[in-house]
Coordinates of C-alpha atoms in Angstrom, one line a residue:
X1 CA -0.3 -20.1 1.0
X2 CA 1.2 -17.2 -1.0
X3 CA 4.9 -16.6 -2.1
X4 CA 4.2 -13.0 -1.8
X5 CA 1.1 -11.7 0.1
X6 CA 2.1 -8.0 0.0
X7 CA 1.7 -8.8 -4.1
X8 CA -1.0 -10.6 -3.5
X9 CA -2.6 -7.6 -1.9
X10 CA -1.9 -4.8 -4.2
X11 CA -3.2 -7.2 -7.0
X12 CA -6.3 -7.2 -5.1
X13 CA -6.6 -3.5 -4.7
X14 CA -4.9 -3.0 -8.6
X15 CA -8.0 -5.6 -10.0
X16 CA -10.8 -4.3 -8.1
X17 CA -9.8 -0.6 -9.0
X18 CA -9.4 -1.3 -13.0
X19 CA -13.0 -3.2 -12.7
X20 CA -14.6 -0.3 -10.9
X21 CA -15.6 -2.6 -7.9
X22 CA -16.4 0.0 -4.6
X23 CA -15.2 -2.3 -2.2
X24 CA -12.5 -5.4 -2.0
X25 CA -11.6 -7.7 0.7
X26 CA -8.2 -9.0 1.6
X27 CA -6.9 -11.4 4.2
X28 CA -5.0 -9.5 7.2
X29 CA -1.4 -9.4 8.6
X30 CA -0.1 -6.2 10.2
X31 CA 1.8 -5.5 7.8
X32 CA -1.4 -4.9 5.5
X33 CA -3.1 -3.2 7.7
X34 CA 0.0 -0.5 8.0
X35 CA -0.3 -0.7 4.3
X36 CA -4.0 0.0 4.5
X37 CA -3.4 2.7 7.1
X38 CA -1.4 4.7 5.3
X39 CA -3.0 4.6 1.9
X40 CA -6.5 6.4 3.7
X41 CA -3.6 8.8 5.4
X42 CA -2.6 9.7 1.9
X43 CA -5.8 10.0 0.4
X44 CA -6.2 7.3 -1.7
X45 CA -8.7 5.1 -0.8
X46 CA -12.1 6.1 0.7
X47 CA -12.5 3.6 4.0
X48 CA -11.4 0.7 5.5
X49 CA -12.3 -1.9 8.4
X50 CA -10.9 -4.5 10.0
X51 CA -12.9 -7.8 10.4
X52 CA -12.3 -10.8 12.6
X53 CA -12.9 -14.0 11.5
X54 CA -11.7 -17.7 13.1
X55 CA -8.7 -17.2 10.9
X56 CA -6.9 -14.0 10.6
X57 CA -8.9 -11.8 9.8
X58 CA -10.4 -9.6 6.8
X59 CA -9.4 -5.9 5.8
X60 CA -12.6 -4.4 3.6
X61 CA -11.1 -1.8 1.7
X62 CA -14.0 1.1 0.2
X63 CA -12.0 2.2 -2.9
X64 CA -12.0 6.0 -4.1
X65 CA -12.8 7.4 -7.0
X66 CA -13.2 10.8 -9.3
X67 CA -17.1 11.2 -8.4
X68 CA -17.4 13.0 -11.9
X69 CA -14.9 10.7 -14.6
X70 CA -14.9 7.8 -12.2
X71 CA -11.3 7.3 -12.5
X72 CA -9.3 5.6 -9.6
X73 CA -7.8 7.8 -7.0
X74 CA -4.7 4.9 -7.5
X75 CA -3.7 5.3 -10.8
X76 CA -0.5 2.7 -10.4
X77 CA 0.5 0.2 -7.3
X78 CA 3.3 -1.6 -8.0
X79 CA 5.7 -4.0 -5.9
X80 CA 9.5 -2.7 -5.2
X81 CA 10.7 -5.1 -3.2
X82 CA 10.2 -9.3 -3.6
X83 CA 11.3 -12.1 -2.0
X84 CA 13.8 -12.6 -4.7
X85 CA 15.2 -9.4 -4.7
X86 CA 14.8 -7.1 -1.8
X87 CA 15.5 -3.6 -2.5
X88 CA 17.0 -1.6 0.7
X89 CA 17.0 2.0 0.6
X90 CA 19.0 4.8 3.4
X91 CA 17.6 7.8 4.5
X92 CA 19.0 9.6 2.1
X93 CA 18.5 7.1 -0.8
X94 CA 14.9 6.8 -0.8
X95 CA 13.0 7.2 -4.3
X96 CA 10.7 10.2 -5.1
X97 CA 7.9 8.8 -6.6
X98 CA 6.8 11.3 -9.8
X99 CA 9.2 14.3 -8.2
X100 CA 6.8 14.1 -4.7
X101 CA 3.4 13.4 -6.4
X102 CA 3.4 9.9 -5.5
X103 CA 4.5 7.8 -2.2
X104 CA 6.7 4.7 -1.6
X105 CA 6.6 2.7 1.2
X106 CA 9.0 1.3 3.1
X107 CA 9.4 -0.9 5.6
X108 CA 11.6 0.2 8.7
X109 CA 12.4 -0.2 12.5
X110 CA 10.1 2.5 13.0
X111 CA 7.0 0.5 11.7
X112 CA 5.9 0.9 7.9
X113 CA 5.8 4.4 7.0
X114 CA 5.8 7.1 3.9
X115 CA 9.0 7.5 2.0
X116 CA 8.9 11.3 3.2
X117 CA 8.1 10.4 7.3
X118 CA 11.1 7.8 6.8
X119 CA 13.2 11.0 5.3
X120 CA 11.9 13.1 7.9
X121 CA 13.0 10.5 10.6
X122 CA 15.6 9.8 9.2
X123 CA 15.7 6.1 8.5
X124 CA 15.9 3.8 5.9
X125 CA 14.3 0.4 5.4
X126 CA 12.7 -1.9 2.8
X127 CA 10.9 -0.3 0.2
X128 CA 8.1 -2.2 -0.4
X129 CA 5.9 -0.5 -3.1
X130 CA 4.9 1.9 -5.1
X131 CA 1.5 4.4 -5.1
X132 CA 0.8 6.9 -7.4

């Protein structure tokens, strides 16, 4: 059992990425697969698929990189919010990751979306990381 499993999960991604692995596997919740979902939205990794096992499942995350320098598509993933301190953001108080270059995302009663979707909708929520 883990304290934080949205940590747990962008260590995953963050390890495999600085090792130059093509693929990584992570145990599933919905809230990683929205996670997931959005990262392919944005462009930052290549593929992903959901498995079913007798558990709860398995998200197999393809990784992207720079086909000529080989550099990760995700140069930095980093946790906002944790269990010891949640950080809550309005609408009009979200972070701009790099001045727009990068994305948070945040966690709100409209699912798990973009810091620019929540903006656009108009709702605030938990921000729960970082991706640039």
């Amino acid at each position: 059992m883990y304290t934080d499993p949205i940590a747990d999960y962008l260590t995953r991604i963050r390890n495999a990425s600085s090792a130059g692995l093509k693929t990584v596997e992570i145990p599933a919740s919905n809230t990683k697969k929205a996670i997931t979902q959005i990262l392919f939205d944005q462009g930052y990794i290549t593929n992903y698929k959901f498995e079913d096992d007798s558990k709860q499942g398995i998200i197999k995350i393809a990784l992207k990189y720079n086909p000529s320098t080989k550099v990760p598509a995700i140069t930095k993933i980093q946790r906002a919010s944790r269990p010891g301190l949640r950080k809550y953001a309005g609408a009009q108080e979200l972070p701009r990751v790099i001045n727009g270059l990068g994305i948070a995302i945040v966690s709100t009663s409209h699912g798990v979306i973009t810091d620019k979707e929540a903006r656009k909708q108009n709702v605030g929520g938990e921000i729960l990381c970082y991706v640039y």
